[in-house]
Amino acid sequence: MTTALTQTVGLTRPKTTRFNANPIIRIVLMLLALSAMSGLAIITLFIFKEGVPIIAKVGFRHFLFSSNWYPLEGEFGIFSMIMGSLAVTAGAMVVGMVFGLGCAILLTQFCPPRWVSIIKPAIELLAGIPSVVYGFIGVAILVPFIRDYLGGPGLSVLASSIVLGVMTLPTITSISVDALQAVPRTYGEGSIALGATEWQTTYMVILKAARSGIVAAVILGMGRAIGETMAVIMVAGNTLDVPHSILDPVRTLTSNIALEMGYAAGDHRKALFATGVTLFVIIMILNTIALTVSRRRSKGKVLAK
Amino acid sequence: MKYKIQTSSLNLHYGSFHALKDVFIRIRPRMITAIIGPSGCGKSTLLRCFNRMNERTAGVQIRGHILLDGQDISQTGNDLTQLRKRVGMVFQRPNPFPLSVFDNVAYGLRVHAMKKGAAVGKAVEAALRATDLWDAMKDNLHRSALELSAEQQQRLCISRLVAVEPEVLLMDEPCSALDPIATEHVEELMRVLAEKYTIIIVTHNMQQAARVSQETGFMLLGELVEFGQTERVFTNPADKRTEDYVTGRYG
Ligand SMILES: Nc1ncnc2c1ncn2[C@@H]1O[C@H](COP(=O)(O)OP(=O)(O)OP(=O)(O)O)[C@@H](O)[C@H]1O
Ligand SMILES: [Mg+2]
């Protein structure tokens, strides 16, 4: 297998003598690449090995569709947490897309280019703020605000969605801006010259041309939102009920693992691994759906230059 | 109306650069008018005045008048969409949208909310027939326009304009990205279209200007040096600079 791979690598690279003359470097690079991949594979294997047996023991349907999570009594149902994760992620995506994509469109289509070079790095800086700081700001400002003006305990789906949405902004904005800037100017000119308004041009031509990049931006943002833990624990309330309104508190899959791993043992610990497996599968499914949708929509519509 | 487009003392500045100097030009309707001249003399700039595309560039200042059917186009105020529907533009590099062939042609109809339902399909067919694309495209309407050949793409861009029933077609070096045979085809198409539309073509290719146009203007450094019947401009130019250029003695 190694030789087959080596040959492939050799083929895809320009054949410079220097590169071929140094098989040691090639082997080292190969090993590094393989170790990264095998790391991923080992982690996957490990959580599945730890988690899957307990799902089988509790019963697949019971595990996924029961909301009774009483680890001490051996009741492991994570339905409320699945709903919690999905609700919070969906809310975060609404916030992230409205503001992130909106910002990207505004910056690339309606602002002088100089603004982009100032505002985009500023938004990217948001990615460097530790998530606990987001959570802290959420608890200190957002949660009391929601409690006082909208009702409920404040710690809620809404608060988590807003905090997570803001956390996905750097990803969504930055990648969307790149995708929109990569659209050839001639598309926009052609549309304007046909009498379309700037806004028609943006949503009928530019957004379509940039669609694959924007989908990628949203997928990455979604990955960040569904996997985020610390900020959510701080603002979500972490109760074990299925949320009925956006003002209800929730517990997400990630929070569940982080909150209980410290003292869990035996089946409880395994059930937390199983929670991880579920999270893993949900992320895979969401990514696949997003990719298929974008691919199907653009079928027969080559998005190259 | 004797002239479709008429300018008087048209001046354009890009910042401090004087790109059009007192241009006075009269374009007759339903004819092909060619504008020739060396690179950078302002041909594209002049063309882009007629559909007010220059105004999108920062730092552009325009003085003077441009009359379309006797009406000053700067008087259309903000209704640029109406003006650009009447005065369509074909670009140097074919620039179909990254949509299907059908959606490309239907684009203008949708933008101007001109047709609905089945009428859209009819209009698309008519527009594709007008550029001789229908037979090749009727089974490929849902293919991406980007998969077509360069010539087909340029024809599609012309169909896209024809669909919104314009009056003037501005063509900025429409054949420079095409091979000689495709060029010949597009020239033939222009002759047919000139029966219905007023066409202004910018070209570097003097043979092309001589072949397709009835009137020719020669520009140099932002000035319209000479304007008149194509045959006269090429065989008996009034200005020494025109003579130098058409005989190939210019730089
Ligand atoms: N946006 C701009 N800003 C500043 N100067 C410009 C701009 N666009 C064009 N110019 C200048 O105006 C002059 C005329 O440009 P224009 O594009 O009209 O020339 P052209 O005759 O079409 O040339 P070509 O044959 O190369 O297309 C050129 O000297 C060019 O450098
Ligand atoms: Mg030009």
Coordinates of C-alpha atoms and ligand atoms in Angstrom, one line a residue:
Chain A
M1 CA 0.0 0.0 0.0
T2 CA 2.8 2.4 0.9
T3 CA 4.4 2.0 -2.5
A4 CA 1.1 2.5 -4.3
L5 CA 0.6 5.7 -2.3
T6 CA 4.1 6.9 -2.9
Q7 CA 3.6 6.4 -6.6
T8 CA 0.4 8.5 -6.6
V9 CA 2.2 11.2 -4.7
G10 CA 5.0 11.1 -7.1
L11 CA 2.6 11.4 -10.0
T12 CA 0.7 14.4 -8.7
R13 CA 3.8 16.4 -8.1
P14 CA 5.9 18.0 -10.7
K15 CA 8.9 15.7 -11.2
T16 CA 11.8 17.7 -10.1
T17 CA 15.0 15.8 -9.7
R18 CA 15.6 17.3 -6.3
F19 CA 12.5 15.8 -5.0
N20 CA 13.1 12.4 -6.4
A21 CA 16.7 12.5 -5.3
N22 CA 15.6 12.7 -1.7
P23 CA 13.5 9.6 -0.9
I24 CA 14.1 10.1 2.9
I25 CA 12.2 13.4 2.9
R26 CA 9.5 11.8 0.9
I27 CA 9.1 9.0 3.3
V28 CA 9.1 11.3 6.3
L29 CA 6.4 13.5 4.8
M30 CA 4.4 10.4 4.0
L31 CA 4.7 9.2 7.5
L32 CA 3.6 12.6 8.9
A33 CA 0.6 12.6 6.6
L34 CA -0.3 9.0 7.5
S35 CA 0.1 9.7 11.2
A36 CA -2.4 12.6 11.0
M37 CA -4.8 10.4 9.2
S38 CA -4.3 7.4 11.5
G39 CA -4.8 9.7 14.5
L40 CA -8.2 10.6 13.2
A41 CA -9.0 7.0 12.6
I42 CA -7.9 5.9 16.0
I43 CA -10.0 8.6 17.7
T44 CA -13.0 7.5 15.7
L45 CA -12.4 3.9 16.5
F46 CA -12.0 4.6 20.1
I47 CA -15.2 6.5 20.7
F48 CA -17.1 4.0 18.7
K49 CA -15.6 1.1 20.6
E50 CA -16.4 2.7 23.9
G51 CA -19.8 4.0 23.0
V52 CA -21.5 1.5 20.7
P53 CA -21.8 -1.4 23.2
I54 CA -23.8 0.7 25.7
I55 CA -26.2 1.9 22.9
A56 CA -26.8 -1.8 22.1
K57 CA -27.3 -2.6 25.8
V58 CA -29.8 0.3 26.4
G59 CA -31.4 -0.3 23.1
F60 CA -30.9 2.0 20.0
R61 CA -34.4 3.5 20.1
H62 CA -34.5 4.0 23.8
F63 CA -31.1 5.7 23.8
L64 CA -32.0 8.1 21.0
F65 CA -35.7 8.7 21.6
S66 CA -36.1 8.7 25.3
S67 CA -35.7 11.8 27.3
N68 CA -35.0 10.1 30.6
W69 CA -31.4 10.6 31.6
Y70 CA -30.9 9.2 35.1
P71 CA -27.3 7.8 35.0
L72 CA -27.4 6.5 38.5
E73 CA -30.5 4.4 37.8
G74 CA -29.1 3.2 34.5
E75 CA -31.5 5.3 32.4
F76 CA -29.7 6.7 29.4
G77 CA -32.0 8.5 27.0
I78 CA -30.5 11.5 25.2
F79 CA -33.4 12.7 23.1
S80 CA -33.7 16.1 24.9
M81 CA -30.0 16.7 24.4
I82 CA -30.2 15.8 20.7
M83 CA -33.1 18.3 20.4
G84 CA -31.1 20.8 22.4
S85 CA -28.0 20.5 20.2
L86 CA -30.2 20.8 17.0
A87 CA -32.2 23.8 18.3
V88 CA -29.1 25.7 19.5
T89 CA -27.3 24.9 16.2
A90 CA -30.2 25.9 14.1
G91 CA -30.6 29.2 16.0
A92 CA -26.9 29.8 15.7
M93 CA -27.0 29.3 12.0
V94 CA -29.9 31.8 11.6
V95 CA -27.9 34.4 13.5
G96 CA -24.6 33.4 11.8
M97 CA -26.1 33.5 8.3
V98 CA -28.2 36.6 8.7
F99 CA -25.3 38.6 10.1
G100 CA -22.3 36.8 8.6
L101 CA -23.6 36.4 5.1
G102 CA -25.3 39.8 5.3
C103 CA -22.0 41.4 6.3
A104 CA -20.1 39.6 3.5
I105 CA -22.6 40.8 0.9
L106 CA -22.6 44.3 2.2
L107 CA -18.8 44.4 2.3
T108 CA -18.2 42.9 -1.1
Q109 CA -21.0 44.4 -3.1
F110 CA -21.9 47.7 -1.6
C111 CA -18.8 49.0 0.1
P112 CA -15.5 50.5 -1.2
P113 CA -12.9 47.8 -1.4
R114 CA -10.8 49.6 1.2
W115 CA -13.4 48.9 3.8
V116 CA -13.1 45.2 3.2
S117 CA -9.4 45.3 4.0
I118 CA -10.2 46.9 7.3
I119 CA -13.4 45.2 8.5
K120 CA -12.7 41.7 7.4
P121 CA -9.5 41.3 9.5
A122 CA -11.4 42.9 12.4
I123 CA -14.1 40.2 12.1
E124 CA -11.5 37.5 11.8
L125 CA -10.0 38.7 15.1
L126 CA -13.2 37.6 16.8
A127 CA -12.1 34.0 16.2
G128 CA -9.2 34.5 18.5
I129 CA -11.3 35.3 21.5
P130 CA -11.5 32.3 23.8
S131 CA -14.9 30.7 24.0
V132 CA -15.1 31.2 27.8
V133 CA -15.0 34.9 27.2
Y134 CA -18.0 34.7 24.9
G135 CA -19.8 32.6 27.5
F136 CA -18.9 35.2 30.2
I137 CA -20.3 38.1 28.2
G138 CA -23.4 36.0 27.5
V139 CA -24.0 35.3 31.2
A140 CA -23.1 38.8 32.2
I141 CA -25.1 40.8 29.7
L142 CA -27.3 38.7 27.4
V143 CA -28.9 36.4 29.9
P144 CA -30.1 39.1 32.3
F145 CA -31.3 41.1 29.3
I146 CA -33.4 38.1 28.0
R147 CA -34.7 37.4 31.5
D148 CA -35.8 41.0 32.1
Y149 CA -37.2 41.8 28.7
L150 CA -38.4 38.5 27.2
G151 CA -39.1 36.4 30.2
G152 CA -38.0 32.9 31.2
P153 CA -34.9 32.1 33.1
G154 CA -32.6 33.9 30.6
L155 CA -30.4 30.9 30.3
S156 CA -32.0 29.6 27.1
V157 CA -31.9 28.4 23.5
L158 CA -32.0 32.0 22.5
A159 CA -29.0 33.1 24.5
S160 CA -27.0 30.1 23.3
S161 CA -28.0 30.7 19.7
I162 CA -26.9 34.3 19.8
V163 CA -23.6 33.5 21.6
L164 CA -22.9 30.6 19.2
G165 CA -24.0 32.7 16.2
V166 CA -21.6 35.4 17.0
M167 CA -18.9 32.8 17.5
T168 CA -19.5 31.5 13.9
L169 CA -19.4 35.0 12.4
P170 CA -15.6 35.1 11.7
T171 CA -15.8 31.7 9.9
I172 CA -19.0 32.5 7.9
T173 CA -18.1 36.1 7.1
S174 CA -14.5 35.5 6.1
I175 CA -15.1 32.5 3.9
S176 CA -18.2 34.1 2.3
V177 CA -16.2 37.3 1.6
D178 CA -13.6 35.2 -0.2
A179 CA -16.2 33.3 -2.2
L180 CA -17.9 36.5 -3.2
Q181 CA -14.7 38.3 -4.1
A182 CA -13.7 35.3 -6.3
V183 CA -16.8 35.9 -8.5
P184 CA -15.5 37.4 -11.8
R185 CA -16.4 41.1 -12.1
T186 CA -17.7 40.5 -15.6
Y187 CA -20.7 38.7 -14.2
G188 CA -21.8 41.7 -12.3
E189 CA -21.1 44.0 -15.1
G190 CA -23.1 41.9 -17.5
S191 CA -26.1 42.0 -15.2
I192 CA -25.9 45.7 -14.5
A193 CA -25.5 46.4 -18.2
L194 CA -28.8 44.5 -18.7
G195 CA -30.5 47.0 -16.5
A196 CA -30.6 44.9 -13.3
T197 CA -30.2 46.7 -10.0
E198 CA -27.3 46.1 -7.7
W199 CA -29.5 44.1 -5.5
Q200 CA -30.9 41.9 -8.3
T201 CA -27.4 41.4 -9.5
T202 CA -26.3 40.3 -6.1
Y203 CA -29.0 37.7 -5.5
M204 CA -29.6 36.5 -9.0
V205 CA -26.0 36.2 -10.2
I206 CA -23.3 36.8 -7.6
L207 CA -24.8 34.7 -4.8
K208 CA -25.4 31.9 -7.3
A209 CA -21.9 32.1 -8.6
A210 CA -20.5 32.0 -5.1
R211 CA -22.8 29.3 -3.8
S212 CA -20.3 26.5 -3.3
G213 CA -18.1 28.8 -1.2
I214 CA -21.0 30.1 0.8
V215 CA -22.2 26.5 1.5
A216 CA -18.7 25.6 2.7
A217 CA -18.7 28.7 5.0
V218 CA -22.0 27.7 6.5
I219 CA -20.9 24.1 7.0
L220 CA -17.8 25.1 8.8
G221 CA -19.7 27.6 10.9
M222 CA -22.2 24.8 11.7
G223 CA -19.4 22.5 12.7
R224 CA -18.1 25.2 15.1
A225 CA -21.6 25.8 16.5
I226 CA -22.6 22.2 17.1
G227 CA -19.2 21.3 18.6
E228 CA -18.8 24.3 20.9
T229 CA -19.0 23.4 24.6
M230 CA -17.8 26.0 27.1
A231 CA -19.8 29.0 26.0
V232 CA -22.9 26.9 25.7
I233 CA -22.6 25.4 29.2
M234 CA -22.4 28.9 30.5
V235 CA -25.6 30.3 28.9
A236 CA -27.8 27.3 28.1
G237 CA -29.1 26.4 31.5
N238 CA -28.3 22.7 31.0
T239 CA -31.7 21.3 32.1
L240 CA -32.7 17.9 30.9
D241 CA -36.0 18.8 29.2
V242 CA -36.9 19.0 25.5
P243 CA -37.2 22.8 24.9
H244 CA -40.6 24.0 23.9
S245 CA -39.8 27.6 23.2
I246 CA -36.6 29.6 22.5
L247 CA -36.8 30.9 26.0
D248 CA -36.5 27.5 27.6
P249 CA -33.1 26.3 29.0
V250 CA -31.5 23.3 27.2
R251 CA -28.6 20.9 27.5
T252 CA -26.6 20.1 24.4
L253 CA -24.8 16.8 23.6
T254 CA -21.4 18.5 24.1
S255 CA -22.4 20.1 27.4
N256 CA -23.6 16.7 28.7
I257 CA -20.2 15.1 28.1
A258 CA -18.3 18.0 29.6
L259 CA -20.5 18.4 32.6
E260 CA -20.5 14.7 33.6
M261 CA -17.3 13.2 32.4
G262 CA -15.5 14.3 35.6
Y263 CA -17.3 11.9 37.9
A264 CA -18.8 9.3 35.5
A265 CA -17.8 5.7 35.8
G266 CA -18.9 2.4 34.3
D267 CA -22.0 2.5 32.1
H268 CA -22.4 6.2 32.8
R269 CA -19.0 6.8 31.3
K270 CA -19.8 4.6 28.4
A271 CA -23.1 6.4 27.8
L272 CA -21.1 9.7 27.6
F273 CA -19.0 8.1 24.9
A274 CA -22.2 7.1 23.2
T275 CA -23.3 10.7 23.3
G276 CA -20.1 11.5 21.5
V277 CA -20.8 8.9 18.9
T278 CA -24.2 10.5 18.3
L279 CA -22.7 13.9 18.0
F280 CA -20.2 12.5 15.5
V281 CA -22.9 10.9 13.4
I282 CA -25.1 14.0 13.5
I283 CA -22.2 16.2 12.3
M284 CA -21.5 13.7 9.5
I285 CA -25.2 13.7 8.4
L286 CA -25.4 17.5 8.4
N287 CA -22.3 17.8 6.4
T288 CA -23.4 15.2 3.9
I289 CA -26.8 16.9 3.5
A290 CA -25.2 20.3 3.0
L291 CA -22.8 19.0 0.5
T292 CA -25.4 17.1 -1.5
V293 CA -27.8 20.0 -1.6
S294 CA -25.1 22.3 -2.8
R295 CA -24.0 19.8 -5.4
R296 CA -27.4 19.0 -6.6
R297 CA -28.4 22.6 -7.0
S298 CA -25.3 23.4 -9.0
K299 CA -25.6 20.3 -11.1
G300 CA -25.1 21.2 -14.7
K301 CA -24.1 24.7 -13.6
V302 CA -20.3 24.6 -13.5
L303 CA -19.2 27.2 -11.0
A304 CA -15.7 27.7 -12.3
K305 CA -14.7 31.0 -13.9
Chain B
M1 CA -35.8 60.8 -35.9
K2 CA -32.7 61.2 -37.9
Y3 CA -30.1 60.2 -35.3
K4 CA -30.5 57.6 -32.7
I5 CA -27.7 58.8 -30.5
Q6 CA -26.2 62.3 -30.6
T7 CA -23.5 63.8 -28.3
S8 CA -22.4 67.4 -28.0
S9 CA -19.2 68.5 -26.4
L10 CA -18.9 65.3 -24.4
N11 CA -16.0 65.5 -22.0
L12 CA -15.0 62.8 -19.6
H13 CA -12.3 62.8 -16.8
Y14 CA -11.0 59.9 -14.9
G15 CA -9.8 61.9 -11.9
S16 CA -7.5 64.3 -13.6
F17 CA -7.0 62.3 -16.8
H18 CA -8.9 63.8 -19.7
A19 CA -10.2 60.7 -21.5
L20 CA -12.8 62.1 -23.8
K21 CA -12.3 65.5 -25.3
D22 CA -15.2 67.4 -26.8
V23 CA -16.6 64.4 -28.6
F24 CA -19.3 65.2 -31.1
I25 CA -20.8 62.1 -32.7
R26 CA -24.1 61.2 -34.4
I27 CA -25.2 57.7 -34.7
R28 CA -27.8 56.8 -37.3
P29 CA -30.5 54.3 -36.5
R30 CA -30.6 50.7 -37.8
M31 CA -27.0 50.8 -39.0
I32 CA -23.7 49.6 -37.9
T33 CA -21.3 52.3 -36.7
A34 CA -17.7 51.3 -36.0
I35 CA -15.3 53.1 -33.7
I36 CA -11.7 52.5 -34.3
G37 CA -8.5 53.8 -32.9
P38 CA -5.3 52.8 -31.1
S39 CA -5.4 51.2 -27.7
G40 CA -6.2 53.6 -24.9
C41 CA -7.7 56.3 -27.1
G42 CA -11.1 56.1 -25.3
K43 CA -13.2 53.9 -27.5
S44 CA -14.5 51.8 -24.6
T45 CA -15.0 54.9 -22.5
L46 CA -17.1 56.5 -25.2
L47 CA -19.2 53.4 -25.6
R48 CA -19.7 53.1 -21.9
C49 CA -21.1 56.6 -21.8
F50 CA -24.1 55.6 -23.9
N51 CA -25.4 53.2 -21.2
R52 CA -23.9 55.2 -18.4
M53 CA -21.7 52.4 -17.2
N54 CA -18.8 54.8 -16.6
E55 CA -20.7 56.3 -13.8
R56 CA -20.0 53.2 -11.7
T57 CA -16.3 53.9 -11.8
A58 CA -15.1 56.1 -8.9
G59 CA -13.8 59.5 -9.8
V60 CA -15.4 59.8 -13.2
Q61 CA -16.7 63.2 -14.2
I62 CA -18.8 63.7 -17.3
R63 CA -19.8 67.0 -19.0
G64 CA -21.7 67.6 -22.1
H65 CA -24.9 66.0 -23.5
I66 CA -25.8 62.6 -24.8
L67 CA -29.2 62.5 -26.6
L68 CA -31.0 59.2 -27.2
D69 CA -33.9 59.7 -29.5
G70 CA -33.5 63.4 -28.9
Q71 CA -33.7 63.0 -25.1
D72 CA -30.8 63.7 -22.8
I73 CA -29.9 60.4 -21.1
S74 CA -28.6 62.2 -18.0
Q75 CA -32.2 63.4 -17.6
T76 CA -33.3 59.8 -17.0
G77 CA -32.1 60.5 -13.4
N78 CA -31.9 57.4 -11.5
D79 CA -33.8 55.2 -13.8
L80 CA -30.7 53.6 -15.2
T81 CA -32.4 50.3 -15.5
Q82 CA -34.8 51.6 -18.2
L83 CA -31.9 53.2 -20.1
R84 CA -29.8 50.0 -20.0
K85 CA -32.8 48.0 -21.1
R86 CA -32.9 50.2 -24.2
V87 CA -29.2 50.3 -24.7
G88 CA -27.7 46.9 -24.3
M89 CA -24.0 46.0 -24.1
V90 CA -21.9 43.1 -25.4
F91 CA -18.5 42.7 -23.8
Q92 CA -15.1 41.8 -25.1
R93 CA -14.9 38.5 -23.3
P94 CA -18.1 36.5 -23.5
N95 CA -19.6 36.8 -20.0
P96 CA -22.6 34.5 -19.7
F97 CA -23.9 34.1 -16.1
P98 CA -23.1 30.9 -14.3
L99 CA -26.7 29.8 -14.9
S100 CA -28.4 27.6 -17.4
V101 CA -28.7 28.7 -21.1
F102 CA -32.4 29.2 -20.5
D103 CA -31.9 31.3 -17.3
N104 CA -29.3 33.4 -19.1
V105 CA -31.7 34.5 -21.8
A106 CA -34.6 34.8 -19.3
Y107 CA -32.5 36.9 -17.0
G108 CA -33.4 40.2 -18.5
L109 CA -37.1 39.3 -18.8
R110 CA -37.1 38.5 -15.1
V111 CA -35.1 41.5 -14.1
H112 CA -37.5 43.8 -15.9
A113 CA -40.6 41.7 -15.0
M114 CA -41.5 41.7 -18.7
K115 CA -43.0 38.3 -19.2
K116 CA -44.7 35.6 -17.1
G117 CA -45.1 31.9 -17.3
A118 CA -45.2 30.4 -20.8
A119 CA -44.5 33.7 -22.4
V120 CA -41.0 33.5 -20.9
G121 CA -40.3 30.3 -22.8
K122 CA -41.6 31.8 -26.0
A123 CA -39.4 34.9 -25.6
V124 CA -36.4 32.8 -24.9
E125 CA -36.9 30.8 -28.0
A126 CA -37.3 33.9 -30.1
A127 CA -34.2 35.4 -28.7
L128 CA -32.2 32.3 -29.3
R129 CA -33.6 32.1 -32.8
A130 CA -32.5 35.7 -33.4
T131 CA -28.9 34.7 -32.9
D132 CA -29.2 31.3 -34.6
L133 CA -28.6 29.4 -31.4
W134 CA -32.0 27.8 -31.1
D135 CA -31.3 24.6 -33.1
A136 CA -28.1 23.9 -31.1
M137 CA -29.6 24.9 -27.8
K138 CA -33.2 23.6 -27.8
D139 CA -32.2 20.3 -26.3
N140 CA -29.6 21.9 -24.0
L141 CA -31.6 24.7 -22.4
H142 CA -30.7 23.4 -19.0
R143 CA -27.0 23.0 -19.6
S144 CA -24.7 25.5 -18.0
A145 CA -23.9 28.4 -20.2
L146 CA -20.3 28.1 -19.2
E147 CA -20.0 24.8 -21.0
L148 CA -20.6 26.4 -24.4
S149 CA -18.0 27.3 -26.9
A150 CA -16.7 30.9 -27.0
E151 CA -18.7 31.7 -30.1
Q152 CA -21.9 30.2 -28.6
Q153 CA -21.3 32.1 -25.4
Q154 CA -21.0 35.4 -27.2
R155 CA -24.1 34.6 -29.2
L156 CA -25.8 33.8 -25.9
C157 CA -24.8 37.1 -24.6
I158 CA -26.4 38.8 -27.6
S159 CA -29.5 36.7 -27.2
R160 CA -29.7 37.8 -23.6
L161 CA -29.9 41.4 -24.8
V162 CA -32.2 40.7 -27.7
A163 CA -34.7 39.1 -25.3
V164 CA -35.3 42.5 -23.6
E165 CA -36.0 44.2 -26.9
P166 CA -33.4 46.9 -26.8
E167 CA -33.0 49.6 -29.4
V168 CA -29.2 50.0 -29.4
L169 CA -26.5 47.3 -29.1
L170 CA -23.1 48.4 -27.9
M171 CA -20.4 45.9 -28.8
D172 CA -17.0 46.4 -27.3
E173 CA -14.6 44.3 -29.4
P174 CA -17.1 41.5 -29.5
C175 CA -14.9 39.2 -31.6
S176 CA -11.6 39.6 -30.0
A177 CA -11.9 36.4 -28.0
L178 CA -13.1 34.4 -31.0
D179 CA -11.4 32.6 -33.8
P180 CA -11.6 33.8 -37.4
I181 CA -14.5 31.6 -38.4
A182 CA -16.5 32.4 -35.3
T183 CA -15.7 36.1 -36.0
E184 CA -17.2 35.7 -39.5
H185 CA -20.3 34.2 -38.0
V186 CA -20.8 36.9 -35.5
E187 CA -20.3 39.6 -38.2
E188 CA -22.9 37.9 -40.2
L189 CA -25.2 38.0 -37.2
M190 CA -24.5 41.7 -36.7
R191 CA -25.6 42.4 -40.3
V192 CA -28.9 40.6 -39.6
L193 CA -29.4 42.4 -36.3
A194 CA -28.7 45.8 -37.9
E195 CA -32.1 45.5 -39.7
K196 CA -33.8 45.9 -36.3
Y197 CA -31.2 47.5 -34.0
T198 CA -28.8 50.3 -34.0
I199 CA -25.3 48.8 -33.5
I200 CA -22.2 50.5 -32.4
I201 CA -19.1 48.3 -32.5
V202 CA -15.6 49.1 -31.1
T203 CA -12.9 47.2 -32.8
H204 CA -9.2 47.0 -33.2
N205 CA -9.6 45.2 -36.5
M206 CA -9.8 47.7 -39.3
Q207 CA -10.9 45.0 -41.8
Q208 CA -13.7 44.2 -39.5
A209 CA -14.8 47.8 -39.4
A210 CA -14.6 48.0 -43.1
R211 CA -16.5 44.8 -43.6
V212 CA -19.5 45.3 -41.3
S213 CA -20.0 49.0 -40.7
Q214 CA -21.7 51.7 -42.7
E215 CA -20.2 54.6 -40.7
T216 CA -16.9 54.8 -39.0
G217 CA -15.4 57.1 -36.4
F218 CA -11.7 57.3 -35.7
M219 CA -10.5 58.2 -32.3
L220 CA -7.1 59.3 -31.1
L221 CA -6.1 60.4 -27.5
G222 CA -9.7 61.0 -26.5
E223 CA -10.7 63.0 -29.6
L224 CA -13.0 61.9 -32.3
V225 CA -10.7 62.8 -35.2
E226 CA -12.8 61.7 -38.1
F227 CA -16.3 60.5 -38.6
G228 CA -18.2 59.6 -41.8
Q229 CA -19.2 56.9 -44.2
T230 CA -16.9 53.9 -43.7
E231 CA -15.8 53.7 -47.3
R232 CA -14.9 57.4 -47.4
V233 CA -13.0 57.2 -44.0
F234 CA -10.9 54.3 -45.3
T235 CA -10.3 55.4 -48.9
N236 CA -10.3 59.1 -48.6
P237 CA -9.7 60.3 -45.1
A238 CA -9.9 64.0 -44.5
D239 CA -7.5 64.0 -41.6
K240 CA -3.8 63.2 -42.0
R241 CA -3.9 61.2 -38.7
T242 CA -6.7 59.0 -39.9
E243 CA -4.8 58.3 -43.1
D244 CA -1.7 57.3 -41.1
Y245 CA -3.8 55.0 -39.0
V246 CA -5.8 53.3 -41.7
T247 CA -2.8 52.8 -43.9
G248 CA -1.0 51.3 -40.9
R249 CA 1.6 54.0 -40.6
Y250 CA 0.5 54.9 -37.1
G251 CA 2.7 53.6 -34.2
Ligands
LIG1 N1 -11.1 53.5 -14.4 C1 -10.1 54.3 -15.0 N2 -9.4 55.1 -14.3 C2 -8.4 55.9 -14.8 N3 -8.1 55.8 -16.1 C3 -8.8 55.0 -16.9 C4 -9.9 54.2 -16.4 N4 -10.4 53.5 -17.4 C5 -9.7 53.9 -18.5 N5 -8.8 54.8 -18.3 C6 -7.9 55.4 -19.2 O1 -8.7 56.1 -20.2 C7 -8.1 55.9 -21.5 C8 -9.1 55.3 -22.4 O2 -9.5 54.0 -21.9 P1 -10.4 53.1 -22.8 O3 -10.6 51.8 -22.1 O4 -11.6 53.8 -23.2 O5 -9.5 52.8 -24.1 P2 -9.8 52.0 -25.4 O6 -9.7 52.8 -26.5 O7 -11.1 51.2 -25.2 O8 -8.6 51.0 -25.3 P3 -8.5 49.5 -25.7 O9 -8.5 49.5 -27.2 O10 -7.2 49.0 -25.2 O11 -9.7 48.8 -25.2 C9 -6.9 55.0 -21.3 O12 -5.7 55.8 -21.3 C10 -7.0 54.4 -19.9 O13 -5.8 54.3 -19.3
MG2 MG -11.5 49.1 -24.9

